[in-house]
Every structure is written in C-alpha cells, then in structure tokens.
Coordinates of C-alpha atoms and ligand atoms in Angstrom, one line a residue:
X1 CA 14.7 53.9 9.3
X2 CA 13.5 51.7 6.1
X3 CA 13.6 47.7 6.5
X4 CA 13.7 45.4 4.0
X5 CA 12.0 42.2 5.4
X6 CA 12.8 38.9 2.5
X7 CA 9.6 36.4 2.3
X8 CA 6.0 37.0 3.1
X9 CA 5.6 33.3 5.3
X10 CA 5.0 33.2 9.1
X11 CA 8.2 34.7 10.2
X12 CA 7.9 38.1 7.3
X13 CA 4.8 39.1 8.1
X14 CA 5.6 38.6 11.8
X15 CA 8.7 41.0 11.6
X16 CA 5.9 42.8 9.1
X17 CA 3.2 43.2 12.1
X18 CA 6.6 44.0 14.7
X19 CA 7.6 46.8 12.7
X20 CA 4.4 48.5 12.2
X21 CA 3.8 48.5 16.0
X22 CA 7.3 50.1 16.3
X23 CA 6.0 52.5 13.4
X24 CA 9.0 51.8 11.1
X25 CA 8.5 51.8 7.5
X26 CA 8.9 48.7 5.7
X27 CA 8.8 47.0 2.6
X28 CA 7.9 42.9 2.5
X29 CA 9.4 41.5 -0.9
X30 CA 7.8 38.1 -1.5
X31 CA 8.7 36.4 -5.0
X32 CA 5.2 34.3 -5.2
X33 CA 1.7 35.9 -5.6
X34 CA 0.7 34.3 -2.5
X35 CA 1.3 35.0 1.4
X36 CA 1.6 32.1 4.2
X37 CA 5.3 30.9 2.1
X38 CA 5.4 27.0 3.0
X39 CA 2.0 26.8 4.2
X40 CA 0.4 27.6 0.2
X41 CA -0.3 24.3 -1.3
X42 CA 0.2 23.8 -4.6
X43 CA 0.3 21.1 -7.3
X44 CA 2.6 22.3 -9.3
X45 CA 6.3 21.2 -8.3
X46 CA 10.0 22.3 -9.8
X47 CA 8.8 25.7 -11.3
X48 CA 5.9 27.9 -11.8
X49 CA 3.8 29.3 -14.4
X50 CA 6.4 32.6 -14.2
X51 CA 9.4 29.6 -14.2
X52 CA 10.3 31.0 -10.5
X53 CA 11.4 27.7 -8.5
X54 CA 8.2 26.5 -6.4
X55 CA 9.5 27.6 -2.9
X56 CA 6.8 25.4 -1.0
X57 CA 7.6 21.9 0.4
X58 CA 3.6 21.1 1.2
X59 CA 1.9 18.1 0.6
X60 CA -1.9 17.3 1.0
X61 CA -3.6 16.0 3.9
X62 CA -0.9 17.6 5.8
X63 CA -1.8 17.3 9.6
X64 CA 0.8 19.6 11.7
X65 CA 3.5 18.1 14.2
X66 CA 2.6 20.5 16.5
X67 CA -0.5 21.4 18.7
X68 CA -2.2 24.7 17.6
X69 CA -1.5 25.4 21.1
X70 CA 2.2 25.9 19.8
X71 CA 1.9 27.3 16.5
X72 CA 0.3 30.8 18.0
X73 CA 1.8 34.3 17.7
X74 CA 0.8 35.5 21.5
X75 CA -1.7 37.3 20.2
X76 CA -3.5 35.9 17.5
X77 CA -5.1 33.0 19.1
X78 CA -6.7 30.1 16.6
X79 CA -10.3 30.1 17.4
X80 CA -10.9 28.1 20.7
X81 CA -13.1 25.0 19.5
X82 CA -10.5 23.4 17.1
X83 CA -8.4 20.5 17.5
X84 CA -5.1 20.4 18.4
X85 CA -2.9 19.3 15.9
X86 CA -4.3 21.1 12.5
X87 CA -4.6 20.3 8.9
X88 CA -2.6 22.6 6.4
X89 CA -5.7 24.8 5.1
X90 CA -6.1 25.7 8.6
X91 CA -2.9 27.2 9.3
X92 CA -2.6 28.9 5.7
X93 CA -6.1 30.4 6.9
X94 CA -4.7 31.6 10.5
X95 CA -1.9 33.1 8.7
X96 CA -3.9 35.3 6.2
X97 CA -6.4 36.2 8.9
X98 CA -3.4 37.6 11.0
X99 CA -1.8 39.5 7.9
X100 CA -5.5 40.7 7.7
X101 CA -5.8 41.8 11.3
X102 CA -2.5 43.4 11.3
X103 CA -2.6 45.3 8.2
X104 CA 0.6 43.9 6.7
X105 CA -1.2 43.0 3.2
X106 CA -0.4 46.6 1.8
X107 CA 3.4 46.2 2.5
X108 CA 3.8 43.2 0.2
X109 CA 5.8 43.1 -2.9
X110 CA 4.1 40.3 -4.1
X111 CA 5.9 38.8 -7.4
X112 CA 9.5 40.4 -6.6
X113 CA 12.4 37.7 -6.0
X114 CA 15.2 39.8 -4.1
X115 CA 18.3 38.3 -6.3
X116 CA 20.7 40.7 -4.5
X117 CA 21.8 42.2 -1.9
X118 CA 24.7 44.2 -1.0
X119 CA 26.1 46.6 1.4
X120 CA 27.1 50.2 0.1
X121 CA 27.9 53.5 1.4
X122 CA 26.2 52.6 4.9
X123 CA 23.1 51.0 2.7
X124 CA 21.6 47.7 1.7
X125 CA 21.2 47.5 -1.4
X126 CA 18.4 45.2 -2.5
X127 CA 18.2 43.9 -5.9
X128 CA 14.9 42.3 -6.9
X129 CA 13.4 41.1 -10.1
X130 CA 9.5 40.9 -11.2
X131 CA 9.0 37.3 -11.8
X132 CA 6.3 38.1 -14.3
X133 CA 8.3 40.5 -16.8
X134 CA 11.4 40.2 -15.3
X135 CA 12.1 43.6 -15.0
X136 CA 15.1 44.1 -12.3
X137 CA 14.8 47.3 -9.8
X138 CA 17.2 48.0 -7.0
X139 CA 16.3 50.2 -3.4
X140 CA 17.9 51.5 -0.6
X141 CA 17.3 49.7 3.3
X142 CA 19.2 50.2 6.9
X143 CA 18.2 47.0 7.5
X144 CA 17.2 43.9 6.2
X145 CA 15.7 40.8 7.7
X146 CA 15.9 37.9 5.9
X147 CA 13.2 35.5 6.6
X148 CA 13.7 33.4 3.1
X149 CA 12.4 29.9 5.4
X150 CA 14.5 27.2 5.5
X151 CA 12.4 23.9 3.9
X152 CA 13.1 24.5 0.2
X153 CA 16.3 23.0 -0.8
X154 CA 16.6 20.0 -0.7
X155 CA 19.5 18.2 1.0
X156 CA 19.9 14.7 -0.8
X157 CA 22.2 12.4 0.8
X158 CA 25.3 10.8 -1.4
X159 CA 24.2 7.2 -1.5
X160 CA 26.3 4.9 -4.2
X161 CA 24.2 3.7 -6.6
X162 CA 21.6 5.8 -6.7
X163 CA 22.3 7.8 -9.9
X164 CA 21.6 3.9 -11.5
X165 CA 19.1 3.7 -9.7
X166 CA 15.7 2.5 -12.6
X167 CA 13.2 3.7 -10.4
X168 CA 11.5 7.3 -10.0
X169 CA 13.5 9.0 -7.4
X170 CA 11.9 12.5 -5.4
X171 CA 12.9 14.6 -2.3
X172 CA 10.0 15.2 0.1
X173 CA 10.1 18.9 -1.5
X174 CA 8.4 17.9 -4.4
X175 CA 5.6 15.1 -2.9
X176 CA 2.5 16.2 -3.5
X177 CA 0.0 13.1 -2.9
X178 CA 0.5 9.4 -2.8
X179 CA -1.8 8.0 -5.5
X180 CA 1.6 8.3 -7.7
X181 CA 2.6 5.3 -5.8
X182 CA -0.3 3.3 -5.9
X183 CA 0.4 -0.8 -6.3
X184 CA 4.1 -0.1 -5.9
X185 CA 7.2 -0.9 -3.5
X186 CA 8.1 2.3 -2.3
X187 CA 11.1 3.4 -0.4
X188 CA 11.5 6.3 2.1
X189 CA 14.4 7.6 3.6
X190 CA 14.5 9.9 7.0
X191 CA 11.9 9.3 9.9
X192 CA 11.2 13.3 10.5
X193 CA 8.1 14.5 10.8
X194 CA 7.1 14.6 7.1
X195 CA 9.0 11.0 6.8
X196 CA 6.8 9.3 9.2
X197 CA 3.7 10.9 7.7
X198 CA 4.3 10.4 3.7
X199 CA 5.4 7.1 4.6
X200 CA 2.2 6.3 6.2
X201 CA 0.2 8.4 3.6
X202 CA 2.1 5.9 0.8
X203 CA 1.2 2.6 2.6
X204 CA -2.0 3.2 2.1
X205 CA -2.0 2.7 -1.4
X206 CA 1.3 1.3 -2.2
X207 CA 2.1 -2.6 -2.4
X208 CA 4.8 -2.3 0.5
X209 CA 6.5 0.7 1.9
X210 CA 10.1 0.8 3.9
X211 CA 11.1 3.4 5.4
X212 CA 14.8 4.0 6.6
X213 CA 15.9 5.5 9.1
X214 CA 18.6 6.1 12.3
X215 CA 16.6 6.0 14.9
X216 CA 16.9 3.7 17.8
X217 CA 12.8 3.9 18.9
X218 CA 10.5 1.8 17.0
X219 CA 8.6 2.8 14.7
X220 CA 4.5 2.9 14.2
X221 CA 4.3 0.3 11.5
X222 CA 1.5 -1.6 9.7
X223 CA 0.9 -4.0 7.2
X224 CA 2.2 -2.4 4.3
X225 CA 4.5 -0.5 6.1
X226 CA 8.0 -1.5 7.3
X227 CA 11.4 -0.2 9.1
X228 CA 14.6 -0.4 8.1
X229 CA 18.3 0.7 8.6
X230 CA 20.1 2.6 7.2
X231 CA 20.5 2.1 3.2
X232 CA 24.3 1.3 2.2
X233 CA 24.1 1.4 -1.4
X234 CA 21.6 0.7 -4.6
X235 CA 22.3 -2.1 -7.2
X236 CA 20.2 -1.5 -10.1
X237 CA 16.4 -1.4 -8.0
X238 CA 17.7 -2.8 -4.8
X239 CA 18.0 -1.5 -2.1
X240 CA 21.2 -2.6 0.1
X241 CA 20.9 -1.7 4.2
X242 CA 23.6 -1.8 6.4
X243 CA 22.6 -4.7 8.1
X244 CA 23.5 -6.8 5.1
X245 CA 19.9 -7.3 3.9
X246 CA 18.3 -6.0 0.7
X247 CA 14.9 -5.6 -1.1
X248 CA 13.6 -4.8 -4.8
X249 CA 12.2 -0.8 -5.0
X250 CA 10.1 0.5 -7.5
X251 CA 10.5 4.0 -5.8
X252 CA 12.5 6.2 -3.7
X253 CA 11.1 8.9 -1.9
X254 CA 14.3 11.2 0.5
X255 CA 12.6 12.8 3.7
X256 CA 16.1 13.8 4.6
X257 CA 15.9 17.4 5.1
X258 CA 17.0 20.8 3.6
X259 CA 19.9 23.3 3.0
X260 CA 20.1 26.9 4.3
X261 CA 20.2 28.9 1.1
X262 CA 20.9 32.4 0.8
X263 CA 21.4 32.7 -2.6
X264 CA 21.0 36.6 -2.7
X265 CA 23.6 37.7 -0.2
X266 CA 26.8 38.7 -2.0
X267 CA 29.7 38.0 0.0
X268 CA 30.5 40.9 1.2
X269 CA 27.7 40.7 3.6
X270 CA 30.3 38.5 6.0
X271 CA 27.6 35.2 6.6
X272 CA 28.7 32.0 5.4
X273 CA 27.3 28.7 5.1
X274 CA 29.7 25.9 6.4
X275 CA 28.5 22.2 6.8
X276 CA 24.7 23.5 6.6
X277 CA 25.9 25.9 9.6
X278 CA 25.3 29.7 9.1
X279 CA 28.3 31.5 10.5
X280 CA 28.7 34.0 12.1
X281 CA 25.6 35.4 13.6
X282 CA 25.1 36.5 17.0
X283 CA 22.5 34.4 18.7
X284 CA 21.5 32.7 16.1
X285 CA 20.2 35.5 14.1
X286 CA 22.2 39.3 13.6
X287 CA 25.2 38.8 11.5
X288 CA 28.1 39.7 13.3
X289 CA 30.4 41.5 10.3
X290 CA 27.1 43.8 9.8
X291 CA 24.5 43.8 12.4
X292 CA 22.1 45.6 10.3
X293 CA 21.7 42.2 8.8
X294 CA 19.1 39.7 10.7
X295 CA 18.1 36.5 9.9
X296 CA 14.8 35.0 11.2
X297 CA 14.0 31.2 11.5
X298 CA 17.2 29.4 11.6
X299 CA 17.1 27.4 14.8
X300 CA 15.0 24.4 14.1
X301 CA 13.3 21.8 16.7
X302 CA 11.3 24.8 18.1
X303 CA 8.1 26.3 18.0
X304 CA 8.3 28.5 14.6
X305 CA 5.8 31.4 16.4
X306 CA 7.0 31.8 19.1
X307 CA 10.5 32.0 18.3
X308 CA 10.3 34.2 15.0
X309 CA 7.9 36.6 17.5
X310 CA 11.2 36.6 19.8
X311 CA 14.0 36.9 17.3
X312 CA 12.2 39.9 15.3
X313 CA 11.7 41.8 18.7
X314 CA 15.5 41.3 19.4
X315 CA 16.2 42.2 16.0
X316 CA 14.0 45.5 16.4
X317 CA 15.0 46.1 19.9
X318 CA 18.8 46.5 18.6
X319 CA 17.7 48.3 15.6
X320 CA 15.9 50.9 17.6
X321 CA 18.4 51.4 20.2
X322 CA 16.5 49.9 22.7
X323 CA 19.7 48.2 23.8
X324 CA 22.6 48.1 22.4
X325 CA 24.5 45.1 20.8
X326 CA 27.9 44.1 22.7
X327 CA 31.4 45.1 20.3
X328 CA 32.1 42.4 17.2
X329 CA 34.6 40.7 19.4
X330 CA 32.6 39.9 22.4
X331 CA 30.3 38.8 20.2
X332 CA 32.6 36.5 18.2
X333 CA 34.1 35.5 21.3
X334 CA 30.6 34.2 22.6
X335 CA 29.9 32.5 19.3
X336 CA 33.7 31.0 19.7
X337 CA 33.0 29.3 23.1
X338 CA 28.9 28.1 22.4
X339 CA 30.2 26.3 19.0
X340 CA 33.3 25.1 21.6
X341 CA 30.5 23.8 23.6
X342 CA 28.6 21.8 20.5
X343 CA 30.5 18.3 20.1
X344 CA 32.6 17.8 17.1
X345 CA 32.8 20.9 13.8
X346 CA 30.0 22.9 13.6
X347 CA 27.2 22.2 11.3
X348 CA 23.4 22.2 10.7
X349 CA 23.3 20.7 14.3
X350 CA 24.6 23.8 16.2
X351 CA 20.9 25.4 15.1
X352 CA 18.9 22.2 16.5
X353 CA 17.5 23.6 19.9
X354 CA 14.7 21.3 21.5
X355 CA 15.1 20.9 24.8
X356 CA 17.4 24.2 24.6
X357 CA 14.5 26.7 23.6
X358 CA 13.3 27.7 26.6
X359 CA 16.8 28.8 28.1
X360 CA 17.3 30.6 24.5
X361 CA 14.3 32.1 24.6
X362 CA 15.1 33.6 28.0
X363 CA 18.7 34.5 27.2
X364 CA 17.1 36.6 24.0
X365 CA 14.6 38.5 26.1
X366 CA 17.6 39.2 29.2
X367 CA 19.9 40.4 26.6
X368 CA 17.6 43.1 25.1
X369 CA 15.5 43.2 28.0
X370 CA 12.4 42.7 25.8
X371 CA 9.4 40.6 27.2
X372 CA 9.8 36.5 27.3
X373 CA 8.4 34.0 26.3
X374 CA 5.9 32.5 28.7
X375 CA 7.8 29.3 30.4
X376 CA 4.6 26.9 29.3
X377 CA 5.3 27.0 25.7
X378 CA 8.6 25.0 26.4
X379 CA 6.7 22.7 29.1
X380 CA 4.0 21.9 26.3
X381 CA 6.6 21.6 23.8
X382 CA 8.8 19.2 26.2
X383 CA 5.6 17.2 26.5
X384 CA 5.0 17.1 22.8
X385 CA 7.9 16.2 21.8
X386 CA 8.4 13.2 24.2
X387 CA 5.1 11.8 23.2
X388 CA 3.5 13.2 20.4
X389 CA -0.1 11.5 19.7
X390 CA -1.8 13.5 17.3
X391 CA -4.8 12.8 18.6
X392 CA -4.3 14.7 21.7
X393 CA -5.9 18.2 22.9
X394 CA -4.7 20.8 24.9
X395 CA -5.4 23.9 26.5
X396 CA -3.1 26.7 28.0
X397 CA -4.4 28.1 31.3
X398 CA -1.8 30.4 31.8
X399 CA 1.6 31.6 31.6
X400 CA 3.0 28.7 33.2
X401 CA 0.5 25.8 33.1
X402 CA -1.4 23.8 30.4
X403 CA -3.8 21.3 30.5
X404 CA -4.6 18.1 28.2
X405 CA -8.7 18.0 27.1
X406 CA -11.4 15.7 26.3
X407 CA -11.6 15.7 22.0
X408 CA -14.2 14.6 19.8
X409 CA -12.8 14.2 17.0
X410 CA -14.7 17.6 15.0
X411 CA -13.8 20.2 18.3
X412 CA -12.3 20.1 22.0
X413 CA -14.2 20.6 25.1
Ligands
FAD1 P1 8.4 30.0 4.7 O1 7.1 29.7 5.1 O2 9.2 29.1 3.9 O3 8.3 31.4 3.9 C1 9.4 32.0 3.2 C2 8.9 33.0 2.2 O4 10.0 33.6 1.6 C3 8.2 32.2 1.0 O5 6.9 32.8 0.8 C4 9.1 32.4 -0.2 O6 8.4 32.5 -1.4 C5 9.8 33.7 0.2 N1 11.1 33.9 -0.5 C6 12.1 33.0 -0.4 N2 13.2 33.5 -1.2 C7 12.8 34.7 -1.6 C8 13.4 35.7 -2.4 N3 14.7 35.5 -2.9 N4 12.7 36.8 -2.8 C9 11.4 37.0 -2.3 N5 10.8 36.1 -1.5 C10 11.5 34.9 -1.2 N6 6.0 24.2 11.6 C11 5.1 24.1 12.6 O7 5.1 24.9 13.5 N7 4.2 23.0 12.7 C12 4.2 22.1 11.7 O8 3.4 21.2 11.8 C13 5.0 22.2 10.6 N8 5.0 21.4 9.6 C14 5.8 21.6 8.5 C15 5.6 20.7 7.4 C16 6.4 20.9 6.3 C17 6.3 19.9 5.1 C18 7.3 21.9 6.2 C19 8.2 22.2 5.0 C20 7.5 22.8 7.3 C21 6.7 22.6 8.4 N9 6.8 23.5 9.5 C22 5.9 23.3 10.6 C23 7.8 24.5 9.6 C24 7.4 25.8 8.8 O9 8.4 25.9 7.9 C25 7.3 26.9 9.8 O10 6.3 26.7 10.6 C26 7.1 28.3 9.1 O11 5.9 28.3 8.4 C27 8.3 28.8 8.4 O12 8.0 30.1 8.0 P2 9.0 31.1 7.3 O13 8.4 32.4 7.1 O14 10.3 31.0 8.0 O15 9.4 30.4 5.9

C-alpha cells in the first residue's frame, strides 16, 4: 500500500511518523519549502516569491491558546522546564525537532501543490505541480489523507457597507504585526482566540481599538481598548452596531474565522462542502462514498495533537485491516441521526467539539479498538477552556490527573 498524505504541518507529518511505524510507504506533498504549515512565520502575505498563495495565518508575538501540556503528540514531550502556554518559535521548533526524531524529513515533497485529485481504476490519482517551474506530474496512491489545515481561507462576513468602506480593511490571515496601526482607530471583529490577542497587540500602539463581538462574557479591556456589539452596517468610516450607536474607524481588522477548502478534490471523490460543513465523512474524518479517502483536522475546539494522533491511527487502523469499517449505509445512517442531533441545518458547527472531545475521542479508539486517549487531556482541556489565564503552569502526573505549578515567568518549577 502507497499513501499520499496532503501538507507537511502538525497533522502530515503526524500521519507521516504513524505510517512509518506501520511500515507503509508514503509520500508527504507539501507546496511550501518549509515544514510546521501554520506554525512558519512569515512576513510576506497574499503570495510568495514562487506566486503560490501564503498558506500561513501567523502573526508575531504569537503566545498559544493552549498549555504545552495540550499541544503534545504522546510521545514527543516539549522539554520539561518551559512555560505553559508558548510563543510561536517554540512550537515551529517542537514540530521540526519531532519530524527530525521521527525521520519523516526524507518523505517530503517540499515545493509540490497537489492541484488534483481523482479516483481511477481503484487509484488516486494525485496531480501536483512544482511551484518553482511549474512543471505538473501525476502518481498513483490507495489512499490519501488530506491534512491541507483548515486556518487559510478566510471567511469574511457580508456586512453592508463595507465594500465603501475608506479605510484599510484585512482578515486576521494576513496580520502580521500591529505597528501598521500605530496612532489610529482600529476596529476588530470576532473575539476568538486570535481576536482577543491582535486586538490587545493593536491597543498598544493604536489611538483606540473596538473590538466586536457576540459574546455575552465581558471582555479583558484597557484604556485603548473597548467592546462592542455586533456591527450592523458601515457608512463611509463609521462603524454602525446593533445597539444603535456608532463610531469613526480608520481600520478594520475581521478575526472571524476560515473556510474548509479543498480545492483539489474533483467531485467525483463524493465530499462536499455545505454551509462550511464537510459532508459526508464518517466520524468526522473517512469519506463515506470512498473510504480510502481521509481527512485529518476538521473538528475544531480540540486539542490539534491529540486528536490528529487519534484520527490518523483510525485512519491507518481501517486502512490496514485492523478493523473493518461498517457498510456505506450504516455509516450514512449514523451520520443521518448525529447531524439529526445538532440543532438547526448542518454547518461549520456540527465539527465544533469542546466539551464533546473526550467522548469522541473514546468513541474513535472503541470503534477500531486502537489505544485512547488518556482521560486527563479532556480534564486539562475542560479546565482551560473555562478559565484560561495564560499565565498559568501545569503539569500532567498521569493518565488521569494533572496538576497546576508555581511559574517564574523564564521556567516552571
Ligand atoms: P497546517 O498547519 O495549516 O498545515 C497544512 C499544510 O498543508 C501547510 O504546510 C500547507 O502549505 C500544506 N498544503 C495546503 N494545501 C496544499 C496543497 N494543495 N498541496 C500541498 N500542500 C498543501 N493550535 C493549538 O494547539 N494551539 C494554539 O495556540 C493555536 N494557535 C493558533 C493560532 C493561529 C493564528 C492559527 C491559524 C492556528 C492556531 N492553532 C493552534 C491551530 C493550528 O492550526 C493547529 O494546531 C495545527 O498546527 C494545524 O495543523 P495542520 O497540519 O492541520 O494544518
């Protein structure tokens, strides 16, 4: 058996690392020059120097939303006296040290952008082009695993008025650094992760910042920095909320999420994108039309490491016969009553897991009888996500219980 795996990030080189300790042969096609996919910082944003789209949505300064603690493949460990919560160079570092230790580097196609993929005569077909010279090749997979991530295109709300909008107007995607917004009244929209952070990385250089959002919990604010609803519409450079108020914006910055994008599939391959929900997949992940087709990543609110370990070992699990995937109908039938189970049509929300993981992760490794996930990932992870200080250090004891430690500020004790 030959896989193709899509994207050299976190969850490629982990089905990379899976499929060399199951001693199938592999190929990782991976359209930048650079491993770690997200992770790689760059300056450069819309395309690069080979006019291939830049794929990462990094900004500097990043500090991660998660505790290191979380961010582990089981095991790679980050060395011991770090802090918790991490800035970007040292996860881009943890990710080419465990490419490195596991002896994927050789099985990158570095510079080749799969731009098609098809199914024929019982074979994937895998288009790809060199971004360099353009040159386009085809080969021959069973399988392929897609793991293309999922924080790339950006998904820009319809808000009237903003196409008159006189200001400069970006999607988190292509933030780089605040200075750009120095002395001026900046606008952000979304309190995510990234929101909260670029909004607090703006105020500190900007004359006033908003930032917009649904949420009903307050906000950390400051003196530059303020919250506000939801925006209604722009006039010219005002901004219009739904609570009837408005102010003057030099800037608008969208922290409003991305798109699933698989814009290499042909469709013939049987997944769809509907409402930013991909359809139909079994579990989450192996299409259900061809299950020779896998797809790493897509639940979000989760621990990336964890899960991508999980889902490739299911993916691998079925691939090697280790168990054996119920008929298409049952399958369909199962994906028919858990979207039934979902309130209203299904969309980007049927992926959203958080307090879900843990029983997902358990229902992956019961149904292909592969090894779990140890139950204290999901008890840090509940933890986390109801109070996340980023300040905060923690240690994992053991399978089941984790402890919060004393932190310097430089290491953990
Ligand atoms: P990516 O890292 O996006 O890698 C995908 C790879 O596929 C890229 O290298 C890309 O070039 C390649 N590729 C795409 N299309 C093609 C193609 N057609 N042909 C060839 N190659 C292709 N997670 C955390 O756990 N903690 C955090 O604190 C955290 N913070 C984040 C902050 C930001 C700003 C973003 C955007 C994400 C953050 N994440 C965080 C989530 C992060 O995306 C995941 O942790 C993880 O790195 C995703 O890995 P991936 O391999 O699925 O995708």
């Amino acid at each position: 058996m030959k896989i193709a795996i899509i994207g050299a990030g976190k969850a490629g080189l982990c089905a990379g690392k899976h499929c060399l300790k199951e001693n199938i042969s592999f190929d990782i096609f991976e359209q930048t020059g650079n491993l770690g996919g997200t992770w790689f910082y760059t300056d450069l944003v819309g395309h690069d120097e080979n006019g291939a789209p830049i794929h990462t949505s990094m900004y500097k300064g990043l500090r991660t939303n998660l505790p290191k603690e979380l961010m582990t493949f089981e095991d790679f460990p980050y060395p011991k006296q770090i802090r918790s919560y991490l800035l970007q160079e040292e996860v881009l570092d943890y990710v080419r040290n465990y490419s490195k230790k596991f002896h994927i580097n050789p099985h990158i196609k570095y510079f080749k952008r799969v731009i098609w993929i098809e199914r024929q005569n019982f074979l994937w077909s895998v288009h790809y082009e060199d971004v360099k010279n353009k040159q386009k090749e085809m080969e021959h997979y069973d399988a392929v695993i897609i793991c293309n991530g999922h924080y790339s295109d950006p998904f820009i709300p319809d808000i009237p008025g903003i196409e008159s909008f006189s200001g400069k107007v970006k999607h988190s995607h292509d933030y780089r650094t605040p200075e750009p917004y120095a002395n001026k009244k900046v606008l952000i929209l979304g309190s995510g992760p990234s929101g909260l952070e670029i909004s607090q990385q703006i105020s500190n250089v900007a004359t006033k910042v908003f930032i917009s959002h649904r949420s009903k919990d307050a906000l950390p604010v400051s003196d530059a920095l303020y919250q506000k609803c939801l925006v209604k519409e722009f006039v010219e450079n005002r901004a219009i909320f739904e609570d009837g108020t408005s102010e003057e914006i030099d800037d608008v910055v969208f922290c409003t999420g991305y798109n699933y994008n698989f814009p290499f599939l042909s469709k013939r391959c049987g997944v769809k994108i509907t409402n930013n929900y991909v359809h139909p997949l079994y579990k989450q992940i192996i299409s259900i039309e061809n299950p020779t087709l896998a797809f790493i990543g897509i639940p979000f609110k989760a621990c990336p490491c964890p899960l991508f370990d999980i889902q490739v070992r299911f993916v691998l699990a079925s691939l090697t016969g280790h168990f054996k995937l119920p008929k298409k109908d049952v399958m369909l039938k199962e994906l028919v009553e858990e979207e039934k189970r979902k309130p209203g049509p299904p969309s980007s929300q049927y992926h959203q897991l958080g307090g879900a993981q843990g029983s997902y992760f358990d229902n992956l490794a019961e149904t292909a009888k592969i090894r779990k996930i140890p139950p204290v990932i999901q008890k840090l992870y509940l933890r986390v996500i109801s109070n996340r200080n980023l300040n905060d250090c923690f240690k994992i004891i053991d399978d089941h219980n984790w402890v919060q430690i004393y932190c310097s500020g430089t290491g953990c004790k």
